[in-house]
XYZ file of C-alpha atoms in Angstrom:
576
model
C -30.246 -29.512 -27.032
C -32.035 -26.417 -27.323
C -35.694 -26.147 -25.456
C -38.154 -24.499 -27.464
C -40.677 -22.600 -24.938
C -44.137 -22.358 -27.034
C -46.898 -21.191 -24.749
C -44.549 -19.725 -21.985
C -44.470 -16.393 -21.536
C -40.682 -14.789 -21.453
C -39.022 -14.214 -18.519
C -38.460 -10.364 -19.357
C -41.337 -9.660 -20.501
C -42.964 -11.272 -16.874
C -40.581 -9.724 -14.446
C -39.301 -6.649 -16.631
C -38.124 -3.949 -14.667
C -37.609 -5.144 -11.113
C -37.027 -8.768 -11.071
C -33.911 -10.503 -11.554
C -34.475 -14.061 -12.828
C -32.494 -17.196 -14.227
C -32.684 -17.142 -18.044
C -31.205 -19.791 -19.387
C -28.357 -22.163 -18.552
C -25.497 -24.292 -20.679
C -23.869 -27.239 -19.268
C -21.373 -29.108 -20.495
C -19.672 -32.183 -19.083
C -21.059 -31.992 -16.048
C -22.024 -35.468 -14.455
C -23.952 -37.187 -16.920
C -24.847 -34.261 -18.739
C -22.564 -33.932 -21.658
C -24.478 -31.032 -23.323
C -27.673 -29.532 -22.402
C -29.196 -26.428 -23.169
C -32.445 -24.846 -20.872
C -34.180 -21.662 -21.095
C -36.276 -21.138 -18.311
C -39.681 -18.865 -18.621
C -40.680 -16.775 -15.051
C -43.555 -18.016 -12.596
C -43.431 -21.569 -11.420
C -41.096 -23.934 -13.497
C -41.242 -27.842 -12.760
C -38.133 -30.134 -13.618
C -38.694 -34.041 -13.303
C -37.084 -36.716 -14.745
C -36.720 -40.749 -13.691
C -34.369 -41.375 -11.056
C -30.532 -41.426 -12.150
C -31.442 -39.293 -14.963
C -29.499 -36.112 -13.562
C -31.913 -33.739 -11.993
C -29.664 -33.333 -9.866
C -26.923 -31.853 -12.145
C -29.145 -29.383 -13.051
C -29.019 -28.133 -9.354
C -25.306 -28.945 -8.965
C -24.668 -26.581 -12.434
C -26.948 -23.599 -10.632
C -25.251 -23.760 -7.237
C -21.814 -23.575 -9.156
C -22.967 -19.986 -10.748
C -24.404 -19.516 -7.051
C -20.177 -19.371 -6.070
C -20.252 -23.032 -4.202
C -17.456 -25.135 -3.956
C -15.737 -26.361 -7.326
C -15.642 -30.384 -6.928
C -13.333 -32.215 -9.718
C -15.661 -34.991 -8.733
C -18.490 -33.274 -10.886
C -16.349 -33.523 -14.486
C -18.002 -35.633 -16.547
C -15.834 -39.036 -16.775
C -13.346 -39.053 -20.136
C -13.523 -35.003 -20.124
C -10.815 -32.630 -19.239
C -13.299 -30.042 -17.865
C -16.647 -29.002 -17.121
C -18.464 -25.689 -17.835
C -21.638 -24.042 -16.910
C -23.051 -20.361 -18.362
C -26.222 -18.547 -17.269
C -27.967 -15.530 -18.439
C -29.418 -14.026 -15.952
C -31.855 -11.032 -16.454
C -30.811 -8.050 -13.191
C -31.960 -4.706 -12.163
C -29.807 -1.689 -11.765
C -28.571 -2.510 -8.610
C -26.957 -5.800 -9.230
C -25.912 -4.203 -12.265
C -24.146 -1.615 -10.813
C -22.350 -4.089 -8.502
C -21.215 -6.354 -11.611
C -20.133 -3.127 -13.237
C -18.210 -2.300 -9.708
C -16.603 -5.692 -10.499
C -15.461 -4.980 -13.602
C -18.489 -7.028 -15.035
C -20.634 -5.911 -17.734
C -24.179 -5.707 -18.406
C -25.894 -5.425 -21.519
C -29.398 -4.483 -22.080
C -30.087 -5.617 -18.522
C -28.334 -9.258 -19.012
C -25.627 -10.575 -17.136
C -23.463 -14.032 -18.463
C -22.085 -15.946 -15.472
C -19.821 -18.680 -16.194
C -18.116 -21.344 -13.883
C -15.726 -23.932 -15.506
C -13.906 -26.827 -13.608
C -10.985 -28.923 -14.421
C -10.446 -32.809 -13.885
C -7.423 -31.533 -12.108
C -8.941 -29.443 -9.702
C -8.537 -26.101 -10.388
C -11.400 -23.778 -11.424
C -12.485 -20.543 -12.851
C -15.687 -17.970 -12.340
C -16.475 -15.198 -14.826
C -19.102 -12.735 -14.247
C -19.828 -10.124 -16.587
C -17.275 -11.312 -18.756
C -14.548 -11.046 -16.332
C -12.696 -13.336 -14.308
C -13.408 -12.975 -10.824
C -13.291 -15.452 -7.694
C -15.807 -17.891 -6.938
C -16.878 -15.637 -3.721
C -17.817 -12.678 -5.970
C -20.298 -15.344 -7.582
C -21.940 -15.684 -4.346
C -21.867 -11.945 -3.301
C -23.665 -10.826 -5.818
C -25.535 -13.666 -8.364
C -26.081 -15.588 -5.239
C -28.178 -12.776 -3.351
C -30.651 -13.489 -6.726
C -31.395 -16.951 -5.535
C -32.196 -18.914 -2.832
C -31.776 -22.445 -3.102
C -33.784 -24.933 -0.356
C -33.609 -28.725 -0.715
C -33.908 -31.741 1.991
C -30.716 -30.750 3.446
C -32.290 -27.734 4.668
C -35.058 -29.620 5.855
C -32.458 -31.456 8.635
C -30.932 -27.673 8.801
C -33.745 -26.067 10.188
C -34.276 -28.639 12.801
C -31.274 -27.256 14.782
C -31.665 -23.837 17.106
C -29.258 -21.581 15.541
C -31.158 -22.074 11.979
C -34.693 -21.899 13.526
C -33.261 -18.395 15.540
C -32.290 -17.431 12.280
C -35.651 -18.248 10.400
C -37.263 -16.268 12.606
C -35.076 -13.413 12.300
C -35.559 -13.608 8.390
C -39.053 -13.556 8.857
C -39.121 -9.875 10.243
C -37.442 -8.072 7.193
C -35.247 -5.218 7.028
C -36.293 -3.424 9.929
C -35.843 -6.377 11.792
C -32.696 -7.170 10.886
C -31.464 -3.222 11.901
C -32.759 -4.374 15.285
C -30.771 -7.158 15.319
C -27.551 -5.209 13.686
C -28.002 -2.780 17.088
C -28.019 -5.732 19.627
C -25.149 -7.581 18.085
C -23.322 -3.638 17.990
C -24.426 -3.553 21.593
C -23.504 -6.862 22.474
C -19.846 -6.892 20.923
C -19.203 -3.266 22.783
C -19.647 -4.613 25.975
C -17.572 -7.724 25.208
C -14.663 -5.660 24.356
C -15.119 -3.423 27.353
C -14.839 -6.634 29.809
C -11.896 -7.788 27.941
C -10.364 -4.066 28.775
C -11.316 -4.589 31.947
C -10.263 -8.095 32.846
C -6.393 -6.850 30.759
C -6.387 -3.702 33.340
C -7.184 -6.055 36.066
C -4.533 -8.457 35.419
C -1.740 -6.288 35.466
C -2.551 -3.940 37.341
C 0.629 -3.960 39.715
C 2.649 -4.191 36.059
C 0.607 -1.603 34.969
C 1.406 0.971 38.173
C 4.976 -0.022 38.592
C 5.738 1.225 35.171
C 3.991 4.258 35.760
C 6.230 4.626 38.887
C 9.319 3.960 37.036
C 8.368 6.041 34.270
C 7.862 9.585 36.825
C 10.512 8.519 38.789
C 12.837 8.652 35.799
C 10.872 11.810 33.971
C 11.223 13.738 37.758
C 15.428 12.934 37.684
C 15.490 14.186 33.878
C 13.301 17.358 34.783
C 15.976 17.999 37.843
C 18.831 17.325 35.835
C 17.545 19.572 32.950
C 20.537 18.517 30.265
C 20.464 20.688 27.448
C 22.075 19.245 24.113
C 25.770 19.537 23.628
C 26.505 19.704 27.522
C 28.300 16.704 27.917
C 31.005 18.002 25.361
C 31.625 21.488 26.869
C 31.748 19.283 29.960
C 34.596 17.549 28.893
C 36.593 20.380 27.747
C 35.842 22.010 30.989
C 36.943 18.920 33.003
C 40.440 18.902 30.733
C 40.922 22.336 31.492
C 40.782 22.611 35.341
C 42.800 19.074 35.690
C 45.649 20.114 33.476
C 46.075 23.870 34.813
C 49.513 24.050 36.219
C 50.512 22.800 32.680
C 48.306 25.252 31.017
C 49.533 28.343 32.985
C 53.242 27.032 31.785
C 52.537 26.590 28.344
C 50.411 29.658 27.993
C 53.683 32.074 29.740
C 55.917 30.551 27.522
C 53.565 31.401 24.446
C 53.076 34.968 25.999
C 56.711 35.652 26.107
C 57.335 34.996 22.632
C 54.737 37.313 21.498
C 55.713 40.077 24.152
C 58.955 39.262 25.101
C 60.954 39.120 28.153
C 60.584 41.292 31.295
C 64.840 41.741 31.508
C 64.344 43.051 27.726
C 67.226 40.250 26.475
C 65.064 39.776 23.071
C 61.742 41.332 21.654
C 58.604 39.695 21.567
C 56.822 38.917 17.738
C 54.769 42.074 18.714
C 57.411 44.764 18.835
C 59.832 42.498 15.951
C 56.245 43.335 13.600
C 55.908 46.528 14.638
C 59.701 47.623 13.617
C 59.216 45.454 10.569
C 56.345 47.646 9.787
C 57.868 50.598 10.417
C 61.210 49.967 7.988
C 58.587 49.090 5.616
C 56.153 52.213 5.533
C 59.425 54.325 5.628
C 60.647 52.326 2.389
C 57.129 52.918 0.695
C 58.266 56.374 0.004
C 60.966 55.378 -2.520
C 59.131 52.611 -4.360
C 54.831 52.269 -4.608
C 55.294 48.456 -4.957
C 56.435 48.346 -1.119
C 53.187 49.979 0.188
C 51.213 46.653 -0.512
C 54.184 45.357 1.830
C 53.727 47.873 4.329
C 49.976 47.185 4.872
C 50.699 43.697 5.221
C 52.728 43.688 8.053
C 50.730 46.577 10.064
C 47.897 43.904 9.620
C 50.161 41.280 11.008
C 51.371 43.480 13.612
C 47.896 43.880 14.777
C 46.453 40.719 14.915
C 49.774 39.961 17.310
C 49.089 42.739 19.401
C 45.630 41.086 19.081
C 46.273 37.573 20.226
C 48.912 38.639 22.888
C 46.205 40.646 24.736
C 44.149 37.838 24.161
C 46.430 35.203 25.729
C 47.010 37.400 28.419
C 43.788 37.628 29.608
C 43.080 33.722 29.576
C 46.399 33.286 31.572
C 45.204 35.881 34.086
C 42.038 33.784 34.279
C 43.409 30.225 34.653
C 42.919 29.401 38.198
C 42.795 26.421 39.858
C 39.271 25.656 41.198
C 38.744 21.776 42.670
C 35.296 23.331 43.387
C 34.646 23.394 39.940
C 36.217 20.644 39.255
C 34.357 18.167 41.334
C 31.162 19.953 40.459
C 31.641 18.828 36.754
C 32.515 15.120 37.386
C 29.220 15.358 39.638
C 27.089 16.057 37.083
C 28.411 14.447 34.192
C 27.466 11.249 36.737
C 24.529 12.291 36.826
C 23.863 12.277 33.128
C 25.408 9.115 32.879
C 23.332 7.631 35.640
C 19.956 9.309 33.310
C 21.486 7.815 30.140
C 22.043 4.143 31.865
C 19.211 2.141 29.906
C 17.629 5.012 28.318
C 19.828 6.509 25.342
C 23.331 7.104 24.307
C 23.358 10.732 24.661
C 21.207 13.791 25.863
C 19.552 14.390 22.530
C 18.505 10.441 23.036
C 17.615 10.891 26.252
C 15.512 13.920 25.508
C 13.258 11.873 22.692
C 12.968 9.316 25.357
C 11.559 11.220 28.065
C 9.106 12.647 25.044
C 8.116 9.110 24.509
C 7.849 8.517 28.311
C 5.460 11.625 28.991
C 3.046 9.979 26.614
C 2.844 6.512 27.914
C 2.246 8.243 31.473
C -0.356 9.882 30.188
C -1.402 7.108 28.477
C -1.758 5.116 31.796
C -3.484 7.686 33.793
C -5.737 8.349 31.627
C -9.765 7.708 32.796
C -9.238 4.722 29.946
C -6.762 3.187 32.258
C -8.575 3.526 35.190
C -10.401 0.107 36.497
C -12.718 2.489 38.326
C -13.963 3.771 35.154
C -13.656 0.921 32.764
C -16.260 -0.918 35.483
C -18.385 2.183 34.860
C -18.168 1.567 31.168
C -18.736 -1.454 31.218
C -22.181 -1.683 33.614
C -23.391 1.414 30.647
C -22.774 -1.345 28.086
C -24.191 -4.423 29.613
C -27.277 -2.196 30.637
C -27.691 -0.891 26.454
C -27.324 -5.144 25.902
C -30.673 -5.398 28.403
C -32.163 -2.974 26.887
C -31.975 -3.587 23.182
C -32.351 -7.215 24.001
C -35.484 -6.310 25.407
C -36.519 -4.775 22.638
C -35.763 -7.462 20.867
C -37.018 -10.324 22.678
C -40.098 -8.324 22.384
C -39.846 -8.058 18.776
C -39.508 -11.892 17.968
C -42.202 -12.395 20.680
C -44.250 -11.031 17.739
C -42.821 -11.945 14.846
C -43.079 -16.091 16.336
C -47.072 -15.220 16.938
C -47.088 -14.247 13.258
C -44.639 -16.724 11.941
C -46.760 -19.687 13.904
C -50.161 -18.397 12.792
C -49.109 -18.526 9.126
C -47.316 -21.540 9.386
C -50.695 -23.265 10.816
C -52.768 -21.824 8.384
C -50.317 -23.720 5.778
C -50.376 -26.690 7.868
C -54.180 -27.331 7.576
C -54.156 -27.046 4.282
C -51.097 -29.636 3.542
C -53.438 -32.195 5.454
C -52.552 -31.751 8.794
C -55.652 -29.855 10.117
C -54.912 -30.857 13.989
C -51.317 -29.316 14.269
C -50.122 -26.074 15.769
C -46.583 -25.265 15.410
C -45.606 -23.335 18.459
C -42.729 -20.899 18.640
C -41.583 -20.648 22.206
C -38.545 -18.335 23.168
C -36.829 -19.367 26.389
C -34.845 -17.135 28.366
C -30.914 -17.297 28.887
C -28.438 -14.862 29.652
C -27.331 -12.505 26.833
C -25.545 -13.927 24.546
C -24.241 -12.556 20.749
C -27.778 -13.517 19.330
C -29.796 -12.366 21.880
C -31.749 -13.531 25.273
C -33.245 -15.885 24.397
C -32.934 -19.333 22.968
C -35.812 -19.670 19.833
C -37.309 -23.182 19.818
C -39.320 -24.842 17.267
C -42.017 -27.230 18.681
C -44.859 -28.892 16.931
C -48.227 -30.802 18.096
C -49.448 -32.911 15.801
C -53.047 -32.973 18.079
C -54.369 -30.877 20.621
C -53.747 -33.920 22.965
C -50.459 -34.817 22.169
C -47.419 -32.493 23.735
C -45.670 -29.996 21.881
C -42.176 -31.491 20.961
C -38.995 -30.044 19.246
C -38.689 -30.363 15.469
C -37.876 -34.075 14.084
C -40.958 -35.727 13.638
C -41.433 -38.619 10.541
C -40.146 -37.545 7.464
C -43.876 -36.792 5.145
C -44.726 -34.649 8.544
C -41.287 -32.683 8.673
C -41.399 -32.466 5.334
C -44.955 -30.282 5.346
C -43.829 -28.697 7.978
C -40.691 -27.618 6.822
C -42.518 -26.584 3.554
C -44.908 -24.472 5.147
C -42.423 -22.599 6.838
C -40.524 -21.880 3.377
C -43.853 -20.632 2.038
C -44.141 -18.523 4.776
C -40.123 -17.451 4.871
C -39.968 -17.064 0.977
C -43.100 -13.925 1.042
C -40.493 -11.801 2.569
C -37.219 -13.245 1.300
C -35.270 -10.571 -0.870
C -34.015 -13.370 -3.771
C -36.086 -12.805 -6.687
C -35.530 -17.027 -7.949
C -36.658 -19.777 -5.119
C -34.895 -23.338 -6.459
C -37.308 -26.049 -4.137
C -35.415 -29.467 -4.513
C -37.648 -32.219 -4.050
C -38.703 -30.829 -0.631
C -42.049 -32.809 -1.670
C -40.397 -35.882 -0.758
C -42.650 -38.334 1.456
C -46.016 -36.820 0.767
C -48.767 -37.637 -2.015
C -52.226 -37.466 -2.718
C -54.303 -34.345 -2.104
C -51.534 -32.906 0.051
C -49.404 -32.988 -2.772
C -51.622 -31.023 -4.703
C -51.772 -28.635 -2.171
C -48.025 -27.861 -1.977
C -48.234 -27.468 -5.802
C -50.873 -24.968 -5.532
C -49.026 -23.066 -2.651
C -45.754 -23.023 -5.080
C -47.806 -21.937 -7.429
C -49.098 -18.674 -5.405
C -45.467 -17.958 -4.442
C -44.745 -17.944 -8.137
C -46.890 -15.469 -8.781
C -44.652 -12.373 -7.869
C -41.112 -14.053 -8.316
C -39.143 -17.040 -9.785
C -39.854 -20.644 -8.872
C -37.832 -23.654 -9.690
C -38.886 -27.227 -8.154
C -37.288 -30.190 -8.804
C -40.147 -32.629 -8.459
C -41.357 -36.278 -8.283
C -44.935 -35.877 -7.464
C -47.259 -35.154 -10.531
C -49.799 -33.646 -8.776
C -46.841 -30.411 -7.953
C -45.756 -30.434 -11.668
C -49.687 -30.180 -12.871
C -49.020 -26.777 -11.482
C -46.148 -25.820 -13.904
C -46.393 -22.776 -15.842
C -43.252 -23.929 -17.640
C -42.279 -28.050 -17.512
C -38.868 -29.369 -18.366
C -37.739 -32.760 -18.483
C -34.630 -34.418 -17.447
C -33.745 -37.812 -20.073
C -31.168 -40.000 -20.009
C -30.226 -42.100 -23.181
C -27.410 -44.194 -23.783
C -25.541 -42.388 -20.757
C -26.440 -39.035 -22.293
C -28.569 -36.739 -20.399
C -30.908 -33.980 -22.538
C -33.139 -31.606 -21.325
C -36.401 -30.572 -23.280
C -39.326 -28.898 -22.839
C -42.765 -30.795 -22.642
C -46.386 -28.991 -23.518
C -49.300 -30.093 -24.672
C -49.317 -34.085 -25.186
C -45.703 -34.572 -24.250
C -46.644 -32.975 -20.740
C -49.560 -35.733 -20.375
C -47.381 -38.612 -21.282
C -44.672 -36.848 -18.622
C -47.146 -36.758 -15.896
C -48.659 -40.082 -17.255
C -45.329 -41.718 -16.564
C -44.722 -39.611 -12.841
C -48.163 -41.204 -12.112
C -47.034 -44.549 -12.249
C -49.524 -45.413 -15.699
C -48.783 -46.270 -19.243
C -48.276 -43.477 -21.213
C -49.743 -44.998 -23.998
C -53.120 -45.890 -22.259
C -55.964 -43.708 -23.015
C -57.190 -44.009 -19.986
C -53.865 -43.004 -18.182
C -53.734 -40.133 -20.350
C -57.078 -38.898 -19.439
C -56.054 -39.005 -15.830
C -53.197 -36.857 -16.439
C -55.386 -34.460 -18.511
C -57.737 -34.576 -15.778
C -54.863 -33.260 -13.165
C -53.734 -30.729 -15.546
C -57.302 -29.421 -15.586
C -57.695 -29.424 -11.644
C -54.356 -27.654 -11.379
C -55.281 -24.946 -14.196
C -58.825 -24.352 -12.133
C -57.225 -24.180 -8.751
C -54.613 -21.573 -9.768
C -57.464 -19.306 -11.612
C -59.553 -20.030 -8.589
């Protein structure tokens, strides 16, 4: 069913430019709504319907494009799935979020879609692509703020009345409050270091111990890579020297022969080869190549004889020596024990090692100056909390004062809502506790939020009034937060809605006529043979609608002159 909107102005064309608003919206399948269809104009736009007849899926369907929980309990019985769509009209910044996202926008029109199976599972879409639900309510649900009875019990409790107040004092504000909770969380983590340091502190300076005790016997020992081999080969040598010196005078003797002269050595048996050789060269060119062959040879044996000459005359035994090396390849064992496998190990350990000691000895690692830290930390949490205390000192004066004002004019001309801050040590939130009291009388004491349901009720309302001036969402959704008044106080609230409507978005879902008089767009909730349709009333559908909310016949003339009669009243109050 598509709502026709005769004699409201367009949404657009009322917030063009700098206000995003809700559009329109398509259900399907949702509760008792099997198809509906609503666009919504800007200003203050009234939804009422008989009990049962699904107002409330008309919320449920918003707070599903809002990103809230997808509940298979919402598909419509007999249907596989459910689905909901919105336009909503956005400014460049949301845009360029959506677009961020992967959304897009079109002519400064975003389509938001939620869809929910039978079986559970679910699906967002914003901007035409899929996204998860908690992108929804990121971004479309920073648009709209949504405030219904449950809120009503909500703000009874301290941590939403701290928070009201909070709201209340805008961006600047909420900076404040962004510095305290910095502050606060800083000096947290600093007692945390503290209390760890604390604890194991005799951990803490035995491993430093450890650590320079081991880094002053690598220092002393000063291995250098490769040592431990040419230790080895040393060791071999001075153990086995007797057989060396054998072996070696044996070898020398072949090369130089013996001292009686019985046979020549390899050196002189080259040399004469070379010499028969040269001599032959003369006779035959091919020999030469011989010749030079075996002078080479001859010379590298002359070579190697001097060479193992000189080693023999150098291979002593030396237990000195000897016992030196198996010294201090114990001592590099004794380094490696635990450590590494070999020096090059040992030598990235020790880098390693000289980092954690500086590590622990560092001013970070120092009780001493932790505790310094920390009293600099808990003395910037005084301070800003000061500062802030201060600030919602003044901010509850102006919060109260408006509140009141409200208050008198919902019927209630004796009560004072007082906003009283009590002191407590610092906490994440602040120093103070924030507590909501009102007096209904000047005689009567001051007593925390809970009072009778019509008198919470205005109370609550006139503190949304107040909250939703300096609330960024550009669409308020009230739902039936009118609940438990009537009469001229009714009229009131519709004439305060109707001033907040004036520079943003206002849905109410409503029972009272006297609040929907105030509409400057009514739709109406119907159910008929289980099917729920939304349309638009003006003119005389509106009087038989508030006829009907007024408890009359709609058919009576009489009834119907009442109704006009509220109409008019509403029309002159919001001109007046």
């Amino acid at each position: 069913f598509c709502a026709s909107r005769p004699q409201v102005q367009s949404s657009r064309a009322r917030v063009e430019g700098w206000l995003p608003v809700i559009e329109s919206l398509d259900i399907a399948n949702l509760g008792v709504i099997a198809s509906a269809h609503v666009d919504f104009g800007g200003g203050l736009i009234v939804v009422t319907g008989e009990t049962g007849a699904g107002k409330t899926m008309v919320l449920s369907s918003l707070q599903l494009l809002l990103g809230a929980r997808a509940d298979a309990a919402l598909v419509r019985s007999g249907a596989d799935r459910l689905s909901v769509d919105g336009i909503f009209s956005v400014g460049d910044d949301v845009a360029s979020r959506v677009e961020e996202a992967g959304g897009v926008v079109e002519g400064g029109e975003l389509i938001v879609g939620r869809s929910v199976r039978a079986a559970g599972r679910s699906r967002a879409h914003l901007g035409s692509r899929p996204v998860p639900a908690s992108a929804l309510s990121e971004i479309v649900g920073s648009m709209v703020t949504i405030h219904g009875q449950s809120d009503q019990i909500r703000l009874t409790g301290e941590a939403a009345q701290r928070r009201a107040l909070d709201q209340f004092g805008g961006a600047a504000h909420a900076a404040l409050l962004e510095e305290y909770r910095e502050a606060f969380r800083e000096a947290v983590d600093t007692k945390h270091r503290l209390d760890s340091l604390r604890g194991d502190a005799n951990e803490r300076a035995e491993e430093l111990e450890d650590l320079r005790g081991a880094l002053a016997q690598i220092d002393a020992l000063n291995p250098q890579p490769g040592e431990e081999e040419e230790l080895i080969r040393e060791a071999s040598r001075l153990t086995n020297v007797e057989d060396l010196r054998a072996l070696m005078g044996v070898s020398l003797g072949y090369l130089t022969g013996d001292d009686r002269g019985d046979y020549a050595g390899a050196v002189e048996s080259a040399r004469g080869a070379y010499a028969q050789l040269d001599d032959a060269s003369r006779f035959d060119e091919a020999v030469a190549e011989f010749a030079a062959r075996a002078r080479s040879q001859a010379l590298e044996l002359d070579a190697l004889a001097d060479d193992v000459s000189a080693y023999l005359s150098r291979l002593d035994a030396d237990p000195e020596r000897l016992a030196q090396i198996h010294a201090r390849r114990a001592a590099i064992k004794d380094a490696l024990r635990g450590r590494a496998g070999d020096i090059e190990s040992l030598l990235a350990w020790a880098h390693q090692a000289r980092g954690r000691v500086e590590e622990l000895s560092a001013p970070a690692s120092d009780p001493a100056v932790v505790e310094r830290e920390l009293a600099q930390a808990q003395s910037r949490v005084l301070d800003v909390g000061a500062r802030l205390t201060k600030a919602r000192a003044r901010l509850a004066r102006k919060l109260a004062a408006g509140v009141n004002d409200e208050l008198h004019a919902l019927s209630m001309p004796d009560a004072t809502l007082h906003i009283d801050l009590e002191a407590t040590k610092p906490s994440s939130h602040g120093c103070e506790t924030v507590v909501f009291r009102l007096q209904p009388h000047p005689h009567a004491p001051a007593r925390p939020l809970g009072a009778s349901g019509g008198e919470l009720s205005r109370v609550m309302l006139a503190l949304e009034l107040m909250l939703g001036r300096t609330e960024a969402s550009s669409t308020f959704i009230f739902d039936e937060i009118d609940a438990g008044i009537g009469g001229q106080t009714a009229t009131e609230v519709g004439a305060r809605l109707k001033r907040l409507a004036a520079s943003r978005q206002v849905i109410v879902v409503t029972h009272l006529a006297q609040v929907a008089a105030f509409g400057d767009q009514h739709l109406v909730i119907e159910k008929h043979d289980g099917t729920t349709n939304v349309r638009e009333v003006t003119g005389a559908q509106r009087e038989a609608e508030l006829t009907r909310m007024m408890g009359g016949d709609p058919h009576s003339q009489a009834a119907r002159r009442h109704a006009s009669q509220v109409l008019a009243s509403a029309v002159s109050q919001s001109q007046g």
